[in-house]
mmCIF file of C-alpha atoms in Angstrom:
data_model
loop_
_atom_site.group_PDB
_atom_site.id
_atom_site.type_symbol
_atom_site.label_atom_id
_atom_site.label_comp_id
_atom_site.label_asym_id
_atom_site.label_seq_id
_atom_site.Cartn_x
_atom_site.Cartn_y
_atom_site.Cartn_z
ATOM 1 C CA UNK A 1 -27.689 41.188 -9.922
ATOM 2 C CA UNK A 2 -24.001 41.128 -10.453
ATOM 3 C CA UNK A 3 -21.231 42.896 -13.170
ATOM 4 C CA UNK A 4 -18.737 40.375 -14.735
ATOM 5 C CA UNK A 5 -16.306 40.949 -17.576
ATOM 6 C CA UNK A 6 -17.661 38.823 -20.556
ATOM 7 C CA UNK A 7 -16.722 38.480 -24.273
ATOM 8 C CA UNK A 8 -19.593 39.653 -27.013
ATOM 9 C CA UNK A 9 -19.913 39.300 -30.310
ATOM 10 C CA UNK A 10 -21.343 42.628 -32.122
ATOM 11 C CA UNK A 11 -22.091 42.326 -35.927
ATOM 12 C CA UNK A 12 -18.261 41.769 -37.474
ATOM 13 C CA UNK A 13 -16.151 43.253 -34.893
ATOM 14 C CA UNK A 14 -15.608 41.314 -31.654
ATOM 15 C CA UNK A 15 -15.245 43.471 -28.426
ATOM 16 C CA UNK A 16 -14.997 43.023 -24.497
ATOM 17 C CA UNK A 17 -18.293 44.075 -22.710
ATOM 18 C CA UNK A 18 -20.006 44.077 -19.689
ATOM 19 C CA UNK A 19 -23.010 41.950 -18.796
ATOM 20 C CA UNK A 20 -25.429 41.936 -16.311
ATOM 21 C CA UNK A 21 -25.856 38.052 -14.822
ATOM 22 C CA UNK A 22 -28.386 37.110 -12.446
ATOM 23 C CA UNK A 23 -27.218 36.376 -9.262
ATOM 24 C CA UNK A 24 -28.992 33.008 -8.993
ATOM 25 C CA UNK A 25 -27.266 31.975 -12.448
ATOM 26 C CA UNK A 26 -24.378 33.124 -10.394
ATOM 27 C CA UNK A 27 -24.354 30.830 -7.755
ATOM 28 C CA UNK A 28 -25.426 28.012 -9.788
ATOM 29 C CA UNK A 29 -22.346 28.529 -11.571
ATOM 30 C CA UNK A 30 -20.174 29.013 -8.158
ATOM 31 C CA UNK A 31 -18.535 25.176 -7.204
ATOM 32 C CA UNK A 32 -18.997 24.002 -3.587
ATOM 33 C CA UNK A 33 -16.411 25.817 -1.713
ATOM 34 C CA UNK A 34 -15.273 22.563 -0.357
ATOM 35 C CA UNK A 35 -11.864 24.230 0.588
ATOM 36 C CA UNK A 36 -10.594 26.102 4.050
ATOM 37 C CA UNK A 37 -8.965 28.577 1.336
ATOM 38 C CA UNK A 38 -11.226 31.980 1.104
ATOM 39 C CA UNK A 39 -11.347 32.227 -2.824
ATOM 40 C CA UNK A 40 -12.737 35.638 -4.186
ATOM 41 C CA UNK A 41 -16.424 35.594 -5.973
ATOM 42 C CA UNK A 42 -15.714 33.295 -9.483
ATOM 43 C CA UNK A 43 -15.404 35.716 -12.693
ATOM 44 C CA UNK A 44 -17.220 34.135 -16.140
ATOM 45 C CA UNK A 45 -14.668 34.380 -19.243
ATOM 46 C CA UNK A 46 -16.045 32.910 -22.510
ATOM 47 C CA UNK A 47 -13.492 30.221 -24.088
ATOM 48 C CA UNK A 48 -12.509 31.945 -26.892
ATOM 49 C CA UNK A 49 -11.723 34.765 -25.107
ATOM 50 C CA UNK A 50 -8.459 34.745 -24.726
ATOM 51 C CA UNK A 51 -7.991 33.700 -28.534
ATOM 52 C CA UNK A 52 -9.739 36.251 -30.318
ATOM 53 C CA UNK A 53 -8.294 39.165 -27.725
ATOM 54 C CA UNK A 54 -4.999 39.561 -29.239
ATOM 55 C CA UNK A 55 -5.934 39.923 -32.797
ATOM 56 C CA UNK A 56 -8.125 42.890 -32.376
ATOM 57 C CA UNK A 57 -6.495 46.102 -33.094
ATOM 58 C CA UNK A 58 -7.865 49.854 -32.461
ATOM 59 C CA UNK A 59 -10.750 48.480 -30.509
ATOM 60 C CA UNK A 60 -11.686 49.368 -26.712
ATOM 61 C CA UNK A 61 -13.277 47.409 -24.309
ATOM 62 C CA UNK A 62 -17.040 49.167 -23.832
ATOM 63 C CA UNK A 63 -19.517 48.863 -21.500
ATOM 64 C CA UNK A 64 -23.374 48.184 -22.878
ATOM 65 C CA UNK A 65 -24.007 52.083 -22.549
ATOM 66 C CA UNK A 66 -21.078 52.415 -25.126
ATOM 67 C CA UNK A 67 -18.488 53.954 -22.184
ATOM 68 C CA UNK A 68 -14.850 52.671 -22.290
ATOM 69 C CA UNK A 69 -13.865 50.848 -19.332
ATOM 70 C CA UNK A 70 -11.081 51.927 -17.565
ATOM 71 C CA UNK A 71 -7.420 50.066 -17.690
ATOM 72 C CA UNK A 72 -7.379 47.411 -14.898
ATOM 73 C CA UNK A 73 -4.328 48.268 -13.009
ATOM 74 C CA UNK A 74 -1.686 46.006 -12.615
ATOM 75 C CA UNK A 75 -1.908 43.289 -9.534
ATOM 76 C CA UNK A 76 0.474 44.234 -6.840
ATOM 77 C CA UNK A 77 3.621 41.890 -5.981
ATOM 78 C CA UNK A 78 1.865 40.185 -3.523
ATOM 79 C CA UNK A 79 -1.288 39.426 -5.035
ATOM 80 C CA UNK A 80 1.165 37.916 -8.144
ATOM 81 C CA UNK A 81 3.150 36.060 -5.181
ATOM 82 C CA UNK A 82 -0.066 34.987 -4.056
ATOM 83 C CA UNK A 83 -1.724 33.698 -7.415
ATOM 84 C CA UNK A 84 1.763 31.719 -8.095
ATOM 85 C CA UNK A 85 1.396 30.148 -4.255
ATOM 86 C CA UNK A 86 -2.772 29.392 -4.875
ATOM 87 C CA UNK A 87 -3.224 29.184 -8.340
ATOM 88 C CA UNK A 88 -6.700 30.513 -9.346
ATOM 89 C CA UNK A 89 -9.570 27.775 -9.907
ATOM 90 C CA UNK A 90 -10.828 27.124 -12.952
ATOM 91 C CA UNK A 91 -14.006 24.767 -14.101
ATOM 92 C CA UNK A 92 -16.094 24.744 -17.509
ATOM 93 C CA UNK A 93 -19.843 25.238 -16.697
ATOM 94 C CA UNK A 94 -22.965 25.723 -19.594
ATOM 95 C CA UNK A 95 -20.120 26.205 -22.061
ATOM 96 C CA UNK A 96 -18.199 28.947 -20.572
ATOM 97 C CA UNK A 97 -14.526 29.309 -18.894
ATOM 98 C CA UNK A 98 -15.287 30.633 -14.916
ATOM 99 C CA UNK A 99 -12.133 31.308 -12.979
ATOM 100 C CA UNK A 100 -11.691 32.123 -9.266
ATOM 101 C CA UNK A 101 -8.794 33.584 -7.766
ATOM 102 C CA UNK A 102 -7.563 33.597 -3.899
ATOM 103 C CA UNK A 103 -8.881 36.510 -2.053
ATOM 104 C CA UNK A 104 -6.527 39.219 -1.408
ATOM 105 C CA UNK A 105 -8.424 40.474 1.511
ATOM 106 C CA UNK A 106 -6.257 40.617 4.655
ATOM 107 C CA UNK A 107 -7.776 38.531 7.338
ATOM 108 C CA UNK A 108 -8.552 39.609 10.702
ATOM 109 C CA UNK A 109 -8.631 38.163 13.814
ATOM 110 C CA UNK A 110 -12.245 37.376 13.401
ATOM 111 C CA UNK A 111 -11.080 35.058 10.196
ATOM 112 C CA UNK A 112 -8.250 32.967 12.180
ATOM 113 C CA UNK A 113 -10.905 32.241 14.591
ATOM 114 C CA UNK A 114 -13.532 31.583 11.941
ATOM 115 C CA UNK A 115 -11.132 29.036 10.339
ATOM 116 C CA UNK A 116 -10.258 27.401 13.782
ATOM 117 C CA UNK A 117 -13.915 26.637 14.307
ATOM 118 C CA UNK A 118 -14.614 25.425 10.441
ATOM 119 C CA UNK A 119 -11.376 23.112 10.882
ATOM 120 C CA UNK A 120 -12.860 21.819 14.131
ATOM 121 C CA UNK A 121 -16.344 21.347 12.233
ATOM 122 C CA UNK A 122 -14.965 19.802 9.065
ATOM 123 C CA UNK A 123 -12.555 17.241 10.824
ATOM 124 C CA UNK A 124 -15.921 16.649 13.417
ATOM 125 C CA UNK A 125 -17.888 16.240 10.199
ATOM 126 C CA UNK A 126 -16.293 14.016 8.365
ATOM 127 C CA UNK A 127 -14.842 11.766 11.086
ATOM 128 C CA UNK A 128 -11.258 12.002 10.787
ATOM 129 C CA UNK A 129 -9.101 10.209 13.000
ATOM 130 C CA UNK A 130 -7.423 12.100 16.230
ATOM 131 C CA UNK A 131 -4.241 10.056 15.418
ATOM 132 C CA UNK A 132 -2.561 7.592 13.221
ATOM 133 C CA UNK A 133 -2.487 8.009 9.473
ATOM 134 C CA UNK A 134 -5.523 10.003 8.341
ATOM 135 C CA UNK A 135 -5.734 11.330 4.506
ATOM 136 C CA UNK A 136 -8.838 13.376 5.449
ATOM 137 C CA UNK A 137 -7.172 15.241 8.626
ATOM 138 C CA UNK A 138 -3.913 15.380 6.597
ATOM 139 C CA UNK A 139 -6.245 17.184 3.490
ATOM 140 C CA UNK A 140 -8.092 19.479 6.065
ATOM 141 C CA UNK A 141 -5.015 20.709 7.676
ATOM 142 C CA UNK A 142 -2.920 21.085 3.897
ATOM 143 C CA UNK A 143 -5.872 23.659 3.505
ATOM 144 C CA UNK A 144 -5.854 25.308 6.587
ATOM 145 C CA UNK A 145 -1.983 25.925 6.408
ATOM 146 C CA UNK A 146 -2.814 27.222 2.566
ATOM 147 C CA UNK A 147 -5.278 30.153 4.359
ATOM 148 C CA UNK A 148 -2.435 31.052 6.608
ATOM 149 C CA UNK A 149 -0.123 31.111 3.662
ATOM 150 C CA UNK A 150 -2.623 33.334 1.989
ATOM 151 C CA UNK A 151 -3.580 35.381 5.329
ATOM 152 C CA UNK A 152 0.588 36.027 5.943
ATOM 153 C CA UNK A 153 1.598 36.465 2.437
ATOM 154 C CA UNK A 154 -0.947 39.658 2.058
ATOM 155 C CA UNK A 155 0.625 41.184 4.951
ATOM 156 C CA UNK A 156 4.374 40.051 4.485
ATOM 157 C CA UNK A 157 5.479 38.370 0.819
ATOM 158 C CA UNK A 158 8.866 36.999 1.850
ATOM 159 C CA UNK A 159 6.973 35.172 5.163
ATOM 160 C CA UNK A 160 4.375 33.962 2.406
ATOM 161 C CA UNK A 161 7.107 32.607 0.630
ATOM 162 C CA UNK A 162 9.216 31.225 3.541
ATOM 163 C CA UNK A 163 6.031 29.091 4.509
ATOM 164 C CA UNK A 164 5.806 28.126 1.308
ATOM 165 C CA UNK A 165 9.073 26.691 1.629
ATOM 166 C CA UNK A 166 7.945 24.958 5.016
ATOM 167 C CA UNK A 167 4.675 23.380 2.994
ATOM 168 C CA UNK A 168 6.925 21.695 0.352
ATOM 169 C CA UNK A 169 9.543 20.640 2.297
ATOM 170 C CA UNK A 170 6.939 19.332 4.476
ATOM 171 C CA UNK A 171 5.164 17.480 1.581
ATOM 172 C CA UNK A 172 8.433 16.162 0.140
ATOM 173 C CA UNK A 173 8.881 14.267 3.588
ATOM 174 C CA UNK A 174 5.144 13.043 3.313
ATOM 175 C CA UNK A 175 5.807 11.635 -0.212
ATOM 176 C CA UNK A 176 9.161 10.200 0.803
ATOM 177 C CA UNK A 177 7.517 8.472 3.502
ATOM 178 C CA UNK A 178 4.339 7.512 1.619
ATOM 179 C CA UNK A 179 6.825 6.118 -1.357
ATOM 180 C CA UNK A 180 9.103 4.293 1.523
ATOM 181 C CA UNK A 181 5.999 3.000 3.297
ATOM 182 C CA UNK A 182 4.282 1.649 -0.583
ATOM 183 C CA UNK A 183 7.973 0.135 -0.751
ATOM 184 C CA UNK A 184 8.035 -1.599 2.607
ATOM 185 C CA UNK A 185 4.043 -2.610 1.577
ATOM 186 C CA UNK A 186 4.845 -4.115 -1.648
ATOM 187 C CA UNK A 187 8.539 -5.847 0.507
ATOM 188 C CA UNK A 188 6.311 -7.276 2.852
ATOM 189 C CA UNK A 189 3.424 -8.578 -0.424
ATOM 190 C CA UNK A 190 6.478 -9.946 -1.679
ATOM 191 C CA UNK A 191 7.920 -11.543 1.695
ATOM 192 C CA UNK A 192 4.670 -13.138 2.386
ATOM 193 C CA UNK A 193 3.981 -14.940 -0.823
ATOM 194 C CA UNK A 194 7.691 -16.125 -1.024
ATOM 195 C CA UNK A 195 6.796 -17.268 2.914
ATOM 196 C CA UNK A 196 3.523 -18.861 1.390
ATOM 197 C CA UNK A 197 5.092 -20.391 -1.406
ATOM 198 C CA UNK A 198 7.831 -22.140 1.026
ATOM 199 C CA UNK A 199 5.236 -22.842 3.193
ATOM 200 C CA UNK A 200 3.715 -25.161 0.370
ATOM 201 C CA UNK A 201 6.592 -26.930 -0.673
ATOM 202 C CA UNK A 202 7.752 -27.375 3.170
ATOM 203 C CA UNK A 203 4.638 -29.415 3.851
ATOM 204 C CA UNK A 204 5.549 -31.173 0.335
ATOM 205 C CA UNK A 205 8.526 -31.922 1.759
ATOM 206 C CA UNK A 206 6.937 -33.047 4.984
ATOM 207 C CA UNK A 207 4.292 -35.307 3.828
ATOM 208 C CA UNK A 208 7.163 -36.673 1.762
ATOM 209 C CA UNK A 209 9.318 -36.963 4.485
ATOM 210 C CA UNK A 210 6.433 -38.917 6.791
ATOM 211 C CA UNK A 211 5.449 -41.290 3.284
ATOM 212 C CA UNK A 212 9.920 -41.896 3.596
ATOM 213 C CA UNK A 213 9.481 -42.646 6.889
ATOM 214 C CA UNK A 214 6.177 -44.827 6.551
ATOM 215 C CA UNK A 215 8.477 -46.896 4.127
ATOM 216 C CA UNK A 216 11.496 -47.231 6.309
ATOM 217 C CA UNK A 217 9.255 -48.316 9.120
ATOM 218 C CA UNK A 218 8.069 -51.155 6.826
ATOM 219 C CA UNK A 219 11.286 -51.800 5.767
ATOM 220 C CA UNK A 220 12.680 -51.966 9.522
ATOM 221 C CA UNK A 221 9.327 -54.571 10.226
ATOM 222 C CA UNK A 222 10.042 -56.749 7.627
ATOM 223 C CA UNK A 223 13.609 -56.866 8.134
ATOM 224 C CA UNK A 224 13.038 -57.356 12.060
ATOM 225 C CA UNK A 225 10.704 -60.289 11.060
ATOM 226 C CA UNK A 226 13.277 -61.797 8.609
ATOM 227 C CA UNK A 227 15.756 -61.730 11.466
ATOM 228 C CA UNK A 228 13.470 -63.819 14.021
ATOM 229 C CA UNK A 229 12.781 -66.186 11.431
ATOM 230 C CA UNK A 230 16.767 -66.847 10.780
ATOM 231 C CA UNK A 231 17.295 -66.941 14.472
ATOM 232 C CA UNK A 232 14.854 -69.749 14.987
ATOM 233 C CA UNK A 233 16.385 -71.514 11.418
ATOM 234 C CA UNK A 234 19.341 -70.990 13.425
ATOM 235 C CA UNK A 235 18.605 -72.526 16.695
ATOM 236 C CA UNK A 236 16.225 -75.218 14.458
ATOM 237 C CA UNK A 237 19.864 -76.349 12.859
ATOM 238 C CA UNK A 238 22.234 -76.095 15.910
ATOM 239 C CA UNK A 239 19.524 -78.180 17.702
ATOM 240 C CA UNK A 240 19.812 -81.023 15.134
ATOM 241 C CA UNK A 241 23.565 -80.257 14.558
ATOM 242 C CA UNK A 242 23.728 -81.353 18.419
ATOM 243 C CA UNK A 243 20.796 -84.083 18.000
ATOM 244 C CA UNK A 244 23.398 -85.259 15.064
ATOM 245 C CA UNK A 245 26.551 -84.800 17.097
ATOM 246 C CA UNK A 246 25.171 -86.460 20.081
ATOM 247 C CA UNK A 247 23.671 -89.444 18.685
ATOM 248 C CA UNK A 248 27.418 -89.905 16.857
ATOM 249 C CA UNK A 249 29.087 -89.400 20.024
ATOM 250 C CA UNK A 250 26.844 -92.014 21.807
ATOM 251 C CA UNK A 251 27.219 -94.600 18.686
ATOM 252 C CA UNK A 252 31.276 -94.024 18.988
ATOM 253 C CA UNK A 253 30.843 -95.025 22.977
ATOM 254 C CA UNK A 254 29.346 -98.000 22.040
ATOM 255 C CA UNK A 255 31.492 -98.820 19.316
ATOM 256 C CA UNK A 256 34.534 -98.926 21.591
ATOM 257 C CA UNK A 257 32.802 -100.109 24.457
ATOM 258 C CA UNK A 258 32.117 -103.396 22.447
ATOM 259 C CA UNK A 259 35.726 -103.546 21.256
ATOM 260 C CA UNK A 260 36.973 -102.915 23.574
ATOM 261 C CA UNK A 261 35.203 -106.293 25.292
ATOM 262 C CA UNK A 262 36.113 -107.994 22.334
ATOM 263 C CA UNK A 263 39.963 -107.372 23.347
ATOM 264 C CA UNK A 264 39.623 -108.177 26.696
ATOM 265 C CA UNK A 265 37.979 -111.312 25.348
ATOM 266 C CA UNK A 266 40.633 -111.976 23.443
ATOM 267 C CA UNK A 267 43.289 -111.086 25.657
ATOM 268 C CA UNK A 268 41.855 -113.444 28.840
ATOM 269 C CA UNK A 269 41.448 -116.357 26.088
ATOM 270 C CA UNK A 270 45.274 -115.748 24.954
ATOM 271 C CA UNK A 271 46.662 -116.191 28.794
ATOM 272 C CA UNK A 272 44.779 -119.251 29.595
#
């Protein structure tokens, strides 16, 4: 059995009380602790709780034997640094408002080596990579350095709130790197479909090209053909041009041969 603050509803008024929960209802109510964070046990707070609290006047929070319950003292300045470092947790379950704050138990040496082995046995567990980029080692160790910022912070605020420092600063260079590196991935998308899309029209242009080239080797065929067949008109007409010439030379010869009888004919005939 276990004691948690709860809000009742008696008659008209409306006052604080406590109630007796059964510890199985308890646990079902408790979410898997799926963090290396030590969280204190979850407190049940109704929803409208914190509505109907500040309108009641003259009343006193009372136990079910009709006691008032005492003040609750205020939270020290660490356990305020150490709620605004680890916010509390805070999940709806069967209707009702459960919250769970960060223990403010100081750890012992027992703890550091407790978390050591449960880091070892969580990254083992899940298979997270040794090296390269890993979100699930990255998330296990985010937690573990959130239990030493706890585990410090009890003992020493201002360390607490120096490591805080060290956990941002660290995340803002994770987030600069994971925007820079979603950048450089969407660059590259971009690079490779522009490379595609030249690719495409470069064999266009070559099949184009080789269809060009097809044509200009026709073109060179037929106009090597068209030269042969001028070259042998050519030699076809010199070769009667000389048939032509020759046979006129020959005729001319034998035209002047015969007058050339004809005047010595003459001329013998003219002397006698």
């Amino acid at each position: 059995m276990r004691t948690l603050l709860n809000y009742r509803n008696d008659g008209n008024a409306k006052c604080f009380g406590l109630v007796i929960i059964n510890h199985n209802l308890l646990i079902k109510m408790i979410p898997p602790n799926a963090s290396l964070v030590k969280y204190d046990n979850p407190v049940l707070v109704s929803k409208n709780t914190v509505r109907a609290a500040p309108k009641i006047k003259g009343l006193k929070a009372q136990s079910p034997s009709g006691s008032p319950i005492p003040p609750t003292s205020k939270s020290s300045e660490s356990e305020e640094i150490l709620n605004a470092i680890l916010p509390p947790k805070e999940w709806t379950e069967g209707g009702h408002l459960w919250v769970q704050q960060v223990s403010s138990t100081p750890a012992t040496r027992l703890d550091v080596v407790t978390l050591q082995e449960e880091l070892d046995r969580r990254l083992q567990l899940k298979q997270a990579r040794e090296t390269g980029i890993c979100p699930v080692r990255r998330e296990l160790y985010s937690q573990c350095f959130d239990e030493i910022i706890r585990q410090v912070t009890i003992n020493c605020a201002e360390r607490g709130l120096l490591l805080l420092r060290v956990r941002d600063e660290i995340r803002m260079t994770i987030a600069a790197y994971q925007t820079l590196y979603e950048s450089s991935v969407a660059f590259g998308m971009r690079k490779a479909l522009q490379a595609e899309r030249s690719q495409s029209e470069m064999k266009t242009k070559i099949e184009e090209l080789q269809q060009a080239k097809l044509d200009y080797q026709a073109q060179v065929t037929e106009l090597q053909q068209r030269a042969i067949d001028i070259e042998e008109q050519s030699r076809y007409e010199i070769a009667k041009i000389d048939e032509d010439h020759e046979g006129d030379v020959q005729f001319s010869k034998k035209s002047n041969q015969q007058l050339k009888a004809q005047l010595d004919n003459i001329l013998g005939s003219g002397i006698k």
